[in-house]
mmCIF file of C-alpha atoms in Angstrom:
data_model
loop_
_atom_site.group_PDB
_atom_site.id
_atom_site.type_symbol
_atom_site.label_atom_id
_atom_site.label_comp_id
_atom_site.label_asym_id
_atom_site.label_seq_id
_atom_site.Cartn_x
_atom_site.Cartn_y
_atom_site.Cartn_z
ATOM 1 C CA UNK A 454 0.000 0.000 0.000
ATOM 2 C CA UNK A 455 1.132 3.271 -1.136
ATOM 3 C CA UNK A 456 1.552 6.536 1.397
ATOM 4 C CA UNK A 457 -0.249 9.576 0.564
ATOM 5 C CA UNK A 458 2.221 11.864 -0.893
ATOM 6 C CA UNK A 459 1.715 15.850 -1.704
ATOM 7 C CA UNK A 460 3.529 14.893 -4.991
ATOM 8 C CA UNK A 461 0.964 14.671 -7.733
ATOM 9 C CA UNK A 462 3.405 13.124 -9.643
ATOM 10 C CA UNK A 463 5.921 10.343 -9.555
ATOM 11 C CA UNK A 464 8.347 10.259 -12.419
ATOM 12 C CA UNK A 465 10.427 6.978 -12.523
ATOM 13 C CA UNK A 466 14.212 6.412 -13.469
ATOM 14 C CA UNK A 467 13.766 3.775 -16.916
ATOM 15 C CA UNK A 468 17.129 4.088 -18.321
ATOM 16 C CA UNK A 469 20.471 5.643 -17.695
ATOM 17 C CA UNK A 470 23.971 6.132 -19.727
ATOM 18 C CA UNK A 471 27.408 6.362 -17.389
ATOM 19 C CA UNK A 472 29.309 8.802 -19.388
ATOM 20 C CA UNK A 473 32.324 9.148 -16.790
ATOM 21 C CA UNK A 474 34.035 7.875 -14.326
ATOM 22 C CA UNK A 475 35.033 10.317 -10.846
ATOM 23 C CA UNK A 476 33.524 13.390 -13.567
ATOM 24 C CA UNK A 477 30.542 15.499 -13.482
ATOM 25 C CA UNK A 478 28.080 16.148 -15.647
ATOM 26 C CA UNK A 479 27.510 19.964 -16.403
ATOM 27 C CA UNK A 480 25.130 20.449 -18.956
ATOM 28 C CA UNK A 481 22.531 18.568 -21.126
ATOM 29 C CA UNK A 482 21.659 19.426 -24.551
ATOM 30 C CA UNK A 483 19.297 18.667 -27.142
ATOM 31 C CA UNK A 484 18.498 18.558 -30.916
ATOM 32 C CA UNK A 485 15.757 20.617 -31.805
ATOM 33 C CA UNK A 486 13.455 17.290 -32.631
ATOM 34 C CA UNK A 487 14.524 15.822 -29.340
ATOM 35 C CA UNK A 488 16.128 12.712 -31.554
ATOM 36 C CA UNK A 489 20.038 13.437 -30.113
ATOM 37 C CA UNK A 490 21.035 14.674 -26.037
ATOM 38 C CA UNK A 491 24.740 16.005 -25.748
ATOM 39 C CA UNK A 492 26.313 16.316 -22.082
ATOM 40 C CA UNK A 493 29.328 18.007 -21.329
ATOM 41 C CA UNK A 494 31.398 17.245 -18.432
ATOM 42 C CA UNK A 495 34.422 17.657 -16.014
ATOM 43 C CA UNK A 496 36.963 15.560 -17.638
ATOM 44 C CA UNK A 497 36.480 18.107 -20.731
ATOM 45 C CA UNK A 498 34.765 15.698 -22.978
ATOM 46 C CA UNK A 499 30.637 15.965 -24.713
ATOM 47 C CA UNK A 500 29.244 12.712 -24.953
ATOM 48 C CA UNK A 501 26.273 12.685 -27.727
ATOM 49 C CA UNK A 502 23.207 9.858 -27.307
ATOM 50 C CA UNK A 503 20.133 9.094 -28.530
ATOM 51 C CA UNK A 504 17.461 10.505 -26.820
ATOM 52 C CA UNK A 505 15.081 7.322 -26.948
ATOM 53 C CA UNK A 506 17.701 4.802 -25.836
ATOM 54 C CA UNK A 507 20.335 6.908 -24.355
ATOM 55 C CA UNK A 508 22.522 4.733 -26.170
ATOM 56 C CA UNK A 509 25.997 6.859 -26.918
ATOM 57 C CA UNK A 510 26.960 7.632 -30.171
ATOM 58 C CA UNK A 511 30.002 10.068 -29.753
ATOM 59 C CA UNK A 512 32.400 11.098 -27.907
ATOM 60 C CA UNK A 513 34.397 14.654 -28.244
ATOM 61 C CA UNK A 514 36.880 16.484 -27.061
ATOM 62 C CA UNK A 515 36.463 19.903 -27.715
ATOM 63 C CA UNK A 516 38.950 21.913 -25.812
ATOM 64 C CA UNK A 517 41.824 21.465 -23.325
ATOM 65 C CA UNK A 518 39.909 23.420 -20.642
ATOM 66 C CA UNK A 519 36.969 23.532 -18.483
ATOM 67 C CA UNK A 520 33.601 23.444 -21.073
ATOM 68 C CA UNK A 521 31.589 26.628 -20.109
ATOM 69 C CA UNK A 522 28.480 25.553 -22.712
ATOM 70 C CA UNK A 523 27.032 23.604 -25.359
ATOM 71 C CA UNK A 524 23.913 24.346 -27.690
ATOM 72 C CA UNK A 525 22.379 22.835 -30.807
ATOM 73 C CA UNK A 526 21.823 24.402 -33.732
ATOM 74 C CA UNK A 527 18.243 24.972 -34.407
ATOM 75 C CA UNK A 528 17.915 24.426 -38.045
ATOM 76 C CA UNK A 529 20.662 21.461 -38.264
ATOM 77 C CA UNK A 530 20.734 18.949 -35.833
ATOM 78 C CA UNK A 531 24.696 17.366 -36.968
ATOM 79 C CA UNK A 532 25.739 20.814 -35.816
ATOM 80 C CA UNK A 533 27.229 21.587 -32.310
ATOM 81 C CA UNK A 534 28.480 24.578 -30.424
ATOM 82 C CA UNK A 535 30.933 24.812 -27.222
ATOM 83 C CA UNK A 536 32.820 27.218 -25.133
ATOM 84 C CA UNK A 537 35.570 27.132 -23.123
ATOM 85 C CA UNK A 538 37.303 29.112 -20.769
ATOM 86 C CA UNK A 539 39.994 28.931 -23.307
ATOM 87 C CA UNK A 540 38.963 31.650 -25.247
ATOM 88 C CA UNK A 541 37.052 29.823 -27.789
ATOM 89 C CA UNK A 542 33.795 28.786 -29.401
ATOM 90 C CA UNK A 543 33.898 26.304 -31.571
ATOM 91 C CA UNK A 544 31.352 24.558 -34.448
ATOM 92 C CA UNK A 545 31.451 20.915 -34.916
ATOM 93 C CA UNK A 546 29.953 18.605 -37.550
ATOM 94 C CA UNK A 547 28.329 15.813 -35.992
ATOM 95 C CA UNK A 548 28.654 13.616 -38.820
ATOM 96 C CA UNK A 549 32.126 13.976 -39.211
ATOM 97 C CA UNK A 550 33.513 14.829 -35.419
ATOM 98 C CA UNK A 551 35.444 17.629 -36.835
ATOM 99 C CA UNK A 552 35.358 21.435 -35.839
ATOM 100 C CA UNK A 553 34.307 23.132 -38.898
ATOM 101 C CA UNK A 554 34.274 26.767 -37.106
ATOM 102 C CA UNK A 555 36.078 28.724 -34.129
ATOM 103 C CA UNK A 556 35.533 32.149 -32.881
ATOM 104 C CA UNK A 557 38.024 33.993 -30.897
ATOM 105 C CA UNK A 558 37.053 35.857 -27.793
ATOM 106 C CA UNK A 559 39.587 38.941 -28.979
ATOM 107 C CA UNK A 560 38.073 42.495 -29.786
ATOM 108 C CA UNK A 561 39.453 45.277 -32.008
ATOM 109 C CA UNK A 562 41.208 46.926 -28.781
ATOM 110 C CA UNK A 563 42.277 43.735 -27.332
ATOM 111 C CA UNK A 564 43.909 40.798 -28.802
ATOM 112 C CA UNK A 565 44.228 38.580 -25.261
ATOM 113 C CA UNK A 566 41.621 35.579 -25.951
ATOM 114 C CA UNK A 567 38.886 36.463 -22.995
ATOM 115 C CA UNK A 568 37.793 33.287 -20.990
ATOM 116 C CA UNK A 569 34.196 32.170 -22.633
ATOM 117 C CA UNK A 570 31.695 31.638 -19.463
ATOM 118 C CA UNK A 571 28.324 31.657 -21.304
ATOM 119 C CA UNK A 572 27.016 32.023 -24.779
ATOM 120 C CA UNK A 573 23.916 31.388 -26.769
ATOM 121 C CA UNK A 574 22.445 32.202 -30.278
ATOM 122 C CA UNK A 575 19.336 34.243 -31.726
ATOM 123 C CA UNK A 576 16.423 32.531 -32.359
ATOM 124 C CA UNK A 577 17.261 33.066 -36.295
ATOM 125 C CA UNK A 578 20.377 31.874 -35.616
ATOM 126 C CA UNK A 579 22.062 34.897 -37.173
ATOM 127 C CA UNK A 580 23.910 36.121 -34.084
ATOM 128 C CA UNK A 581 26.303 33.947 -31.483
ATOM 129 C CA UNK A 582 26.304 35.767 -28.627
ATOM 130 C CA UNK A 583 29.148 34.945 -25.518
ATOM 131 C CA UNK A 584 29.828 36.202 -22.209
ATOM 132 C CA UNK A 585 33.563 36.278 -20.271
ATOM 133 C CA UNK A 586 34.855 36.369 -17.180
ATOM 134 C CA UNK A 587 36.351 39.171 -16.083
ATOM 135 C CA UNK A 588 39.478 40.265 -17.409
ATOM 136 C CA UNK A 589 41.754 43.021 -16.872
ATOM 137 C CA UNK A 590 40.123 45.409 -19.036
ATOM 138 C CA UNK A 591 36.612 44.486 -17.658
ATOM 139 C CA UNK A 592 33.572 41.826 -18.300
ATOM 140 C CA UNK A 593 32.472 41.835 -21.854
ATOM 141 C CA UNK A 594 29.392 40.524 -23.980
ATOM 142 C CA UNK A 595 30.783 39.513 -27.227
ATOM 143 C CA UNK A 596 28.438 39.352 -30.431
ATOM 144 C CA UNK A 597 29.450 37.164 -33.887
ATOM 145 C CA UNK A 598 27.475 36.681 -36.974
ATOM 146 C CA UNK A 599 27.430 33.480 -37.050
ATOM 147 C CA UNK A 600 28.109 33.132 -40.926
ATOM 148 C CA UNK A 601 31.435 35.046 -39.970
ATOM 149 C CA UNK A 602 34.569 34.660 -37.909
ATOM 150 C CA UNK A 603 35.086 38.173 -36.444
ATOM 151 C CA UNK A 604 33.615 39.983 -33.457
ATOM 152 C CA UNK A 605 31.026 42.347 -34.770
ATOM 153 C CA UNK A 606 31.345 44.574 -31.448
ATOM 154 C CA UNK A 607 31.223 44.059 -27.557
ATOM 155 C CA UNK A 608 29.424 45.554 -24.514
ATOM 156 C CA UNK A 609 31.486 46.076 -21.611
ATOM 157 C CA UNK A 610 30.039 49.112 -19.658
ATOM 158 C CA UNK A 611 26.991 47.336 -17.691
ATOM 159 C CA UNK A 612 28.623 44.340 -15.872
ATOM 160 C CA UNK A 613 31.597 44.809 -13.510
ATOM 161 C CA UNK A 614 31.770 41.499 -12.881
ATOM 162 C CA UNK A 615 31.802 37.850 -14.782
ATOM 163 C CA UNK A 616 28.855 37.151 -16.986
ATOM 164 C CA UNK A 617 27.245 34.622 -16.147
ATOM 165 C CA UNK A 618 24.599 33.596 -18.212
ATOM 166 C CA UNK A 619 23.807 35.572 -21.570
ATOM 167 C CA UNK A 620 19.932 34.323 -22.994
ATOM 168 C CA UNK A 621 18.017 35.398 -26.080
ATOM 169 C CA UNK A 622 14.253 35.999 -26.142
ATOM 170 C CA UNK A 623 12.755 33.097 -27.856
ATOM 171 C CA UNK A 624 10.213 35.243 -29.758
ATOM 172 C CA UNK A 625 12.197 38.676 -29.973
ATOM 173 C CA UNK A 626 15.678 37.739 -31.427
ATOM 174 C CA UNK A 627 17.138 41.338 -30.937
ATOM 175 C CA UNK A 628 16.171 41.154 -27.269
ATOM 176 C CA UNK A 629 19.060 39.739 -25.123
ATOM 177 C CA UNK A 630 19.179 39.097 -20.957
ATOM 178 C CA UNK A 631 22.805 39.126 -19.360
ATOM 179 C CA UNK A 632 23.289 37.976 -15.872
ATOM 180 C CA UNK A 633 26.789 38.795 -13.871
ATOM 181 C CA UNK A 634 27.988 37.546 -10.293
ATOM 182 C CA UNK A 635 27.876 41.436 -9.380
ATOM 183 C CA UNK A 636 23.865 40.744 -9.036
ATOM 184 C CA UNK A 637 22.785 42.343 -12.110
ATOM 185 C CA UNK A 638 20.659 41.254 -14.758
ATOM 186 C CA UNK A 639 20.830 43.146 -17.514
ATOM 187 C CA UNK A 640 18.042 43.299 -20.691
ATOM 188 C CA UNK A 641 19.722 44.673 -23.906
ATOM 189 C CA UNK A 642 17.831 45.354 -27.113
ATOM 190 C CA UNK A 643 20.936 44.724 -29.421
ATOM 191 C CA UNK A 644 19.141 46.168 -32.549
ATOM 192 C CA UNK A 645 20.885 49.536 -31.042
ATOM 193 C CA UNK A 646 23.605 51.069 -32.183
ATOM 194 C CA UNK A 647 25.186 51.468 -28.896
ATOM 195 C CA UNK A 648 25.353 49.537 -25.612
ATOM 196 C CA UNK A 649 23.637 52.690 -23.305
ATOM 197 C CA UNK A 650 21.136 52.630 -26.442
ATOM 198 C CA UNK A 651 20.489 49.030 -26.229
ATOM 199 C CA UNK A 652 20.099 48.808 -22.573
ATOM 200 C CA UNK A 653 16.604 48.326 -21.942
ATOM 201 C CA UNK A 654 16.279 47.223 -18.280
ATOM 202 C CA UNK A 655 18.859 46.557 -15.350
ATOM 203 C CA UNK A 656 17.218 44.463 -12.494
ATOM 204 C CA UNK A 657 19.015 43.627 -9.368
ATOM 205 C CA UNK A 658 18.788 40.750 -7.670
ATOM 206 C CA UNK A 659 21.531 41.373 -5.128
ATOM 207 C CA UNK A 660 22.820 37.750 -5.422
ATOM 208 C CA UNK A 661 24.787 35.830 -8.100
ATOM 209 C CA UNK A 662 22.381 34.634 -10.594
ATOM 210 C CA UNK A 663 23.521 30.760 -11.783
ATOM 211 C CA UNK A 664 21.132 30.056 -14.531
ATOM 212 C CA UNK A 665 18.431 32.215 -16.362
ATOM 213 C CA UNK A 666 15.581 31.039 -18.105
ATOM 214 C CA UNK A 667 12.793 33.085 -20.010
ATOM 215 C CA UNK A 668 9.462 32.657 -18.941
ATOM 216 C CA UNK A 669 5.869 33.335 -21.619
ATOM 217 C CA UNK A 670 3.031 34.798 -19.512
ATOM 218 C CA UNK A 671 0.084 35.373 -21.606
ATOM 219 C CA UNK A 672 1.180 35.280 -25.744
ATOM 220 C CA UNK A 673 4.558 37.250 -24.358
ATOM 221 C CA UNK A 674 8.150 37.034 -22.882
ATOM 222 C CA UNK A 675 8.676 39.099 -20.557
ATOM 223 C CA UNK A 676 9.471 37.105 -17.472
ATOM 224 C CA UNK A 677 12.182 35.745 -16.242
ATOM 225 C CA UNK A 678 13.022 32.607 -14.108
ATOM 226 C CA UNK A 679 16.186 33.066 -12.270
ATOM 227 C CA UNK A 680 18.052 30.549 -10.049
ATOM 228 C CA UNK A 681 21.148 32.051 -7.671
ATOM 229 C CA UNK A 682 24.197 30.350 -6.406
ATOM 230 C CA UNK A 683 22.363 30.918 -2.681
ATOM 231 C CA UNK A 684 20.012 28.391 -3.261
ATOM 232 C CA UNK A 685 17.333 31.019 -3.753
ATOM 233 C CA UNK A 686 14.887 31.279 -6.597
ATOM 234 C CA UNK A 687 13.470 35.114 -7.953
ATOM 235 C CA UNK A 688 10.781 35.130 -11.066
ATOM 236 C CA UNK A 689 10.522 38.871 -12.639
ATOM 237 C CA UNK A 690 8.731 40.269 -15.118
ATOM 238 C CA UNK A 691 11.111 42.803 -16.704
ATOM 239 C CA UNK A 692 9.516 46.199 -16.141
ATOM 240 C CA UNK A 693 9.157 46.033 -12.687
ATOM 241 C CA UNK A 694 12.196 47.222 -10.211
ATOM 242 C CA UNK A 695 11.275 44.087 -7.872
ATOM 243 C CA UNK A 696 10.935 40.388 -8.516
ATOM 244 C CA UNK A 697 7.016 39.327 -8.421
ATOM 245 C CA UNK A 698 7.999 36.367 -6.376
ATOM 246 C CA UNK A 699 10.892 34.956 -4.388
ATOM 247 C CA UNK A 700 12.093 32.041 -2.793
ATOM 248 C CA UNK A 701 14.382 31.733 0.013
ATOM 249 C CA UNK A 702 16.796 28.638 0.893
ATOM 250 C CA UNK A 703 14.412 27.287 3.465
ATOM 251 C CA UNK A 704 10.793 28.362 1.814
ATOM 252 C CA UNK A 705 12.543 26.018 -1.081
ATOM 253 C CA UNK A 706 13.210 23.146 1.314
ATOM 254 C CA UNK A 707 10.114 23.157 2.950
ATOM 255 C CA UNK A 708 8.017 22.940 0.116
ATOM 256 C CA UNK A 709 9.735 19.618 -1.142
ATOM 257 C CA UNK A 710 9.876 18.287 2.405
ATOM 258 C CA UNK A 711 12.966 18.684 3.037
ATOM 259 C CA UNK A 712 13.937 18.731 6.748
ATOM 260 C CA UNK A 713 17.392 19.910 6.523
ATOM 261 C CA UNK A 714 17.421 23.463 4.250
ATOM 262 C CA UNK A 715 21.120 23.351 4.497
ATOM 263 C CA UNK A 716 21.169 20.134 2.188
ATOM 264 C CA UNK A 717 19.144 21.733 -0.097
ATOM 265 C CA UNK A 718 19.785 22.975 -3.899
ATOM 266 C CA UNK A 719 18.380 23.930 -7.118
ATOM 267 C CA UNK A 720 18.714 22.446 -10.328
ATOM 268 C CA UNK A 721 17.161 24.101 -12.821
ATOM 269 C CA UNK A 722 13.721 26.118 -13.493
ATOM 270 C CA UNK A 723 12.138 26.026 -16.608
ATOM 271 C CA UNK A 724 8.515 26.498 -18.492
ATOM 272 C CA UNK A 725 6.604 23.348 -18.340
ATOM 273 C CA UNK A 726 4.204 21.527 -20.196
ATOM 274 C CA UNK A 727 2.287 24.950 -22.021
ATOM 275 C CA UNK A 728 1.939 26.336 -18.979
ATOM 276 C CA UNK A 729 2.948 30.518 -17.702
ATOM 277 C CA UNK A 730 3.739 28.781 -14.358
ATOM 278 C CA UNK A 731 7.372 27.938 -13.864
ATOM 279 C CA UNK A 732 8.397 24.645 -12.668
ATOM 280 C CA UNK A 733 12.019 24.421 -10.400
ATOM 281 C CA UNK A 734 13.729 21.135 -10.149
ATOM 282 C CA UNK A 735 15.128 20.759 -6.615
ATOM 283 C CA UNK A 736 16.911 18.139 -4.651
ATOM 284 C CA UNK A 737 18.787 17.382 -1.140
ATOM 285 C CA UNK A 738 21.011 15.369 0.537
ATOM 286 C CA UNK A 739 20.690 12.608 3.355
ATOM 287 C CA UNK A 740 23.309 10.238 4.828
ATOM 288 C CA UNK A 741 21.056 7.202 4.886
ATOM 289 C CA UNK A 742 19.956 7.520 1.525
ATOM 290 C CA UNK A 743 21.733 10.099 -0.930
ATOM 291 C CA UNK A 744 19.971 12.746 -2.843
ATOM 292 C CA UNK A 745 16.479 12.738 -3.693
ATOM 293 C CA UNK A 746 14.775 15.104 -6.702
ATOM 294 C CA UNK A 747 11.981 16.645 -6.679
ATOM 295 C CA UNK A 748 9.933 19.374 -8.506
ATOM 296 C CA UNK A 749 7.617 22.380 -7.676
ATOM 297 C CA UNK A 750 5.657 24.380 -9.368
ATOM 298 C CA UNK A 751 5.109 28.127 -9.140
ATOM 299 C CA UNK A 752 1.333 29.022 -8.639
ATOM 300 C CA UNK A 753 1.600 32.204 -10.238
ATOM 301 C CA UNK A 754 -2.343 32.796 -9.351
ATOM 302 C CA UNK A 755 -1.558 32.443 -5.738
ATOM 303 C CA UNK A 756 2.198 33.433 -5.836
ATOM 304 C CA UNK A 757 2.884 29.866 -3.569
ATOM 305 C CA UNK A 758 5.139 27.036 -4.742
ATOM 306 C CA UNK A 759 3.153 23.739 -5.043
ATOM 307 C CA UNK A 760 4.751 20.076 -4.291
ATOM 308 C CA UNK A 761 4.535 18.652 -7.587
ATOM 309 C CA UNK A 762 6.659 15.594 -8.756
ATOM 310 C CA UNK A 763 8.562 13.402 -7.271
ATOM 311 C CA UNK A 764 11.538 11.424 -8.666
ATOM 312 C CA UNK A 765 12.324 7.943 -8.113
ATOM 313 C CA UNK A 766 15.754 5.959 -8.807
ATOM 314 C CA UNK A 767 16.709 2.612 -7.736
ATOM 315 C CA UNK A 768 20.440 3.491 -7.701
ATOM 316 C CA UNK A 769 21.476 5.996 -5.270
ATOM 317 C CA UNK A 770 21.811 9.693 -6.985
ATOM 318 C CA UNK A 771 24.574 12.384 -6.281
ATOM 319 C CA UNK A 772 23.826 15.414 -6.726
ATOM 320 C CA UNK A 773 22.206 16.628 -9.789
ATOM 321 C CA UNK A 774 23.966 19.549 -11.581
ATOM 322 C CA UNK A 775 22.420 20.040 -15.077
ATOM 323 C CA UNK A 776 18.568 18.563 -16.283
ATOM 324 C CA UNK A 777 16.146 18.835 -19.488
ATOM 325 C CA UNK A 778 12.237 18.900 -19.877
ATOM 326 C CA UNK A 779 10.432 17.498 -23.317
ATOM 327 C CA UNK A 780 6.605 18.846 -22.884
ATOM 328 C CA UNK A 781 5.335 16.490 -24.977
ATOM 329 C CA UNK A 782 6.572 13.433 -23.853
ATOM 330 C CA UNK A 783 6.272 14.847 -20.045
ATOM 331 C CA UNK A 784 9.697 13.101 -19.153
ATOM 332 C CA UNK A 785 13.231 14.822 -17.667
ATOM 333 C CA UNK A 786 16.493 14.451 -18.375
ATOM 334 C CA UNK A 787 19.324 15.066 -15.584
ATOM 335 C CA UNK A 788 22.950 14.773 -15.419
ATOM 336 C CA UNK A 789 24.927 15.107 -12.391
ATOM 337 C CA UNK A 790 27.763 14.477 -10.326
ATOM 338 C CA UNK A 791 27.728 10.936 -10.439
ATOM 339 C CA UNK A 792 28.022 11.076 -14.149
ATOM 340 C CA UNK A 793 25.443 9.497 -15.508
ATOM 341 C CA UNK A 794 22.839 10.998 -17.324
ATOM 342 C CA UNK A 795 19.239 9.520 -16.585
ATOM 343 C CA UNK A 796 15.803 9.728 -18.404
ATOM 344 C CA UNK A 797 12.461 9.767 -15.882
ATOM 345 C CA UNK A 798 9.138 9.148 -17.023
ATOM 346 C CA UNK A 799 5.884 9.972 -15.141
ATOM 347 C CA UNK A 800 4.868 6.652 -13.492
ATOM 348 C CA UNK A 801 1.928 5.452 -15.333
ATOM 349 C CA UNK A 802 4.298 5.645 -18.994
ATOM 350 C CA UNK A 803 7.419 4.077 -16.848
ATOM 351 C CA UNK A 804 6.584 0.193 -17.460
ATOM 352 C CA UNK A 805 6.193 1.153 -21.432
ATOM 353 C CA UNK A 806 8.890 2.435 -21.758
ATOM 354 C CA UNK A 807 10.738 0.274 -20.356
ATOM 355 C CA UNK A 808 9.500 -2.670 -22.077
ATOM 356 C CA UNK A 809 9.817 -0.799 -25.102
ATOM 357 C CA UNK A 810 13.150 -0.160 -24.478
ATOM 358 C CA UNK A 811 13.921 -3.440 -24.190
ATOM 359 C CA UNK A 812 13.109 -4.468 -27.358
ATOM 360 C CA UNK A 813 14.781 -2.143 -28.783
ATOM 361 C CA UNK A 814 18.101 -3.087 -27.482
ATOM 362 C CA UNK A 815 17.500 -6.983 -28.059
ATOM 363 C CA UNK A 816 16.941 -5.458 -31.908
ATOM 364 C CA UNK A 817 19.924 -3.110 -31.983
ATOM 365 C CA UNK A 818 22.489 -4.344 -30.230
ATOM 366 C CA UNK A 819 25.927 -2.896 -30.499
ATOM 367 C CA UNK A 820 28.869 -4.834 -32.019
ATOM 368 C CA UNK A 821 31.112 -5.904 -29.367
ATOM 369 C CA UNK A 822 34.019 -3.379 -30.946
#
C-alpha cells in the first residue's frame, strides 16, 4: 500500500547512460526534434546519445579546458556549439567529429583571448552571442554573426563582474538578458547602435544569478526565471524594479519536504508543459539515503510554490547539476555528479517504456568493438 504523498506526480528512473568515471556532468543538450542529447562534463569531454535509448553515439573532445556551454543548432541537428574558458567557441559537424568553425574571444582593442563563461544564439540563428569572465580590461558581452569569424562589437560598460549567463528571447531575437555575479541582470535590445542605447532594463537581484531562463506569460516574454548560487529562486517580469515572487533557501526546502534546508539545492527552473507557471527542479542530501529530486511548481495565481513531482531511482543519486524537460513526452532528463545521465518518465508511462526499451536493445544491439 502506497503513502499519501503531496507529490501529484511520480516520475520513474527507466534508463540511464554512465558517461564518466570520478567526472561530473555539467550540462545537457538537445536537438531541436529531441532525436540526439549532448552532455558536457568535467573531464572536458561531450558525450552525444540518442534521446530514446540513451545509447551513446560520440564522444568529443572539444577543448583542453573547463567546457563553459554547449547548444544545438536549431535548423541542423549534426551541428554543435561549445565554449571554453579557453577563449574559444567552436562549431562541430556531428557527422564527421570535426570542428568546422572557431571564434576567438579577442576584440578590435584587445587581442588577449577572454575566458568564454556563457554564450547562446538568436532565435534566427544569425547572431552567437558569448559572455567572459572578467578580465583586466573588464567583463564583456561579445556578439558574432554566425556566418562570420570576427567579433562584430562588444558591450562592456553594464557588468563589472563575470557574466554569467547571456539568454536570447525566444520570440524577440534582438532582445538579449545578461546575468553577472555582481547581481545584475541586464536586458539589452541589441538592434541599437550602442550599448547605453540598447540597454533596456537593469534588475538587481543582489545575489549571483547561476542560470536564467525566459518565462511566456500570456502570448509574451517578458518574465524571467532566475536561479542564484544561494540556493534562492526570484521570477521577474522585466519592467518592474522588484521580482514578483521569491524564494528563500528554506521556503525552497520546505516545500519539497525537506527537513534539513542546508542540504538543499536547485537544479534548474524552466517552463513546463504549455503552462505561464514555472516549474524548479530541486533536490537534497541525506546520509542514509543520498539525494532525492523533486519538482515544484510556481502558482503564479496564488504566488505559492506547489509540491509537484517526485523522482524515483533505484540506484542511489549524487547530486544533480544540469537537467532537461520534453513537454510532450512529459519526461526529464538530468545529469549530475555521479556522471550518468538519466531519463524519468511519469509513473503510469514508466513500465512502457521500459518494455519498449527493451526491445529495442534486443533489436539493436551494439557490435562488441
Amino acid at each position: 500500500m502506497k503513502m499519501a504523498t503531496p507529490f501529484s506526480k511520480e516520475y520513474k528512473a527507466v534508463t540511464s547512460l554512465h558517461v564518466s568515471d570520478g567526472d561530473y556532468c555539467l550540462e545537457l543538450a538537445h536537438a531541436n526534434e529531441w532525436r540526439t542529447l549532448a552532455v558536457s562534463s568535467s573531464d572536458k569531454l561531450v558525450s552525444l546519445m540518442e534521446t530514446e535509448t540513451l545509447t551513446k553515439t560520440l564522444t568529443l573532445e572539444p577543448h583542453l579546458e573547463t567546457i563553459t556551454g554547449i547548444k544545438f543548432s536549431r535548423s541542423d541537428s549534426n551541428i554543435l556549439w561549445t565554449s571554453s574558458v579557453d577563449g574559444s567557441i567552436k562549431m562541430w559537424d556531428l557527422q564527421s567529429g570535426q570542428c568546422e568553425k572557431e571564434l576567438q574571444g579577442k576584440t578590435e582593442t584587445s587581442l588577449v583571448s577572454k575566458p568564454i563563461s556563457c554564450f547562446d544564439i538568436s532565435n534566427n540563428e544569425r547572431i552567437l552571442c558569448g559572455g567572459t569572465e572578467l578580465v583586466e580590461q573588464g567583463a564583456f558581452i561579445l556578439f558574432w554573426d554566425i556566418r562570420g569569424k570576427e567579433v562584430l562589437g562588444s558591450y562592456f560598460e553594464s557588468a563589472t563582474d563575470d557574466i554569467s549567463q547571456v539568454v536570447f528571447n525566444p520570440h524577440q531575437e534582438d532582445i538579449l538578458a545578461a546575468a553577472s555575479t555582481d547581481g545584475l541582470i541586464n536586458i539589452f535590445d541589441i538592434s541599437q547602435n550602442s550599448e547605453s542605447d540598447a540597454l533596456t532594463y537593469s534588475l538587481n537581484t543582489e545575489v549571483v544569478v547561476s542560470k536564467l531562463c525566459w518565462q511566456s506569460h500570456g502570448s509574451k516574454f517578458e518574465r524571467l526565471a532566475a536561479t542564484t548560487d544561494v540556493e534562492t529562486f526570484q521570477y521577474w517580469d522585466i519592467r518592474e524594479a522588484a521580482p514578483l515572487h521569491s524564494f528563500t533557501r528554506e521556503e525552497i526546502a520546505g516545500a519539497m519536504k525537506c527537513q534539513t534546508p542546508d542540504e538543499s539545492y536547485i537544479v534548474s527552473a524552466m517552463a513546463f508543459n504549455h503552462s505561464d507557471d514555472p516549474v524548479i527542479l530541486a533536490g537534497f542530501h541525506t546520509e542514509s539515503e543520498g539525494d532525492s529530486l523533486r519538482s515544484l511548481r510556481l502558482d503564479l495565481s496564488s504566488g505559492q510554490l506547489r509540491p509537484h513531482g517526485n523522482f524515483v531511482a533505484r540506484q542511489p543519486l549524487l547530486m544533480t547539476r544540469t537537467s532537461l524537460y520534453q513537454p510532450q513526452t512529459d519526461t526529464f532528463f538530468t545529469g549530475g555528479e555521479c556522471g550518468v545521465v538519466r531519463l524519468w518518465c511519469p509513473e503510469l508511462q514508466a513500465t512502457t517504456v521500459k518494455e519498449h526499451l527493451t526491445k529495442k536493445t534486443k533489436k539493436h544491439r551494439s557490435k562488441p568493438y
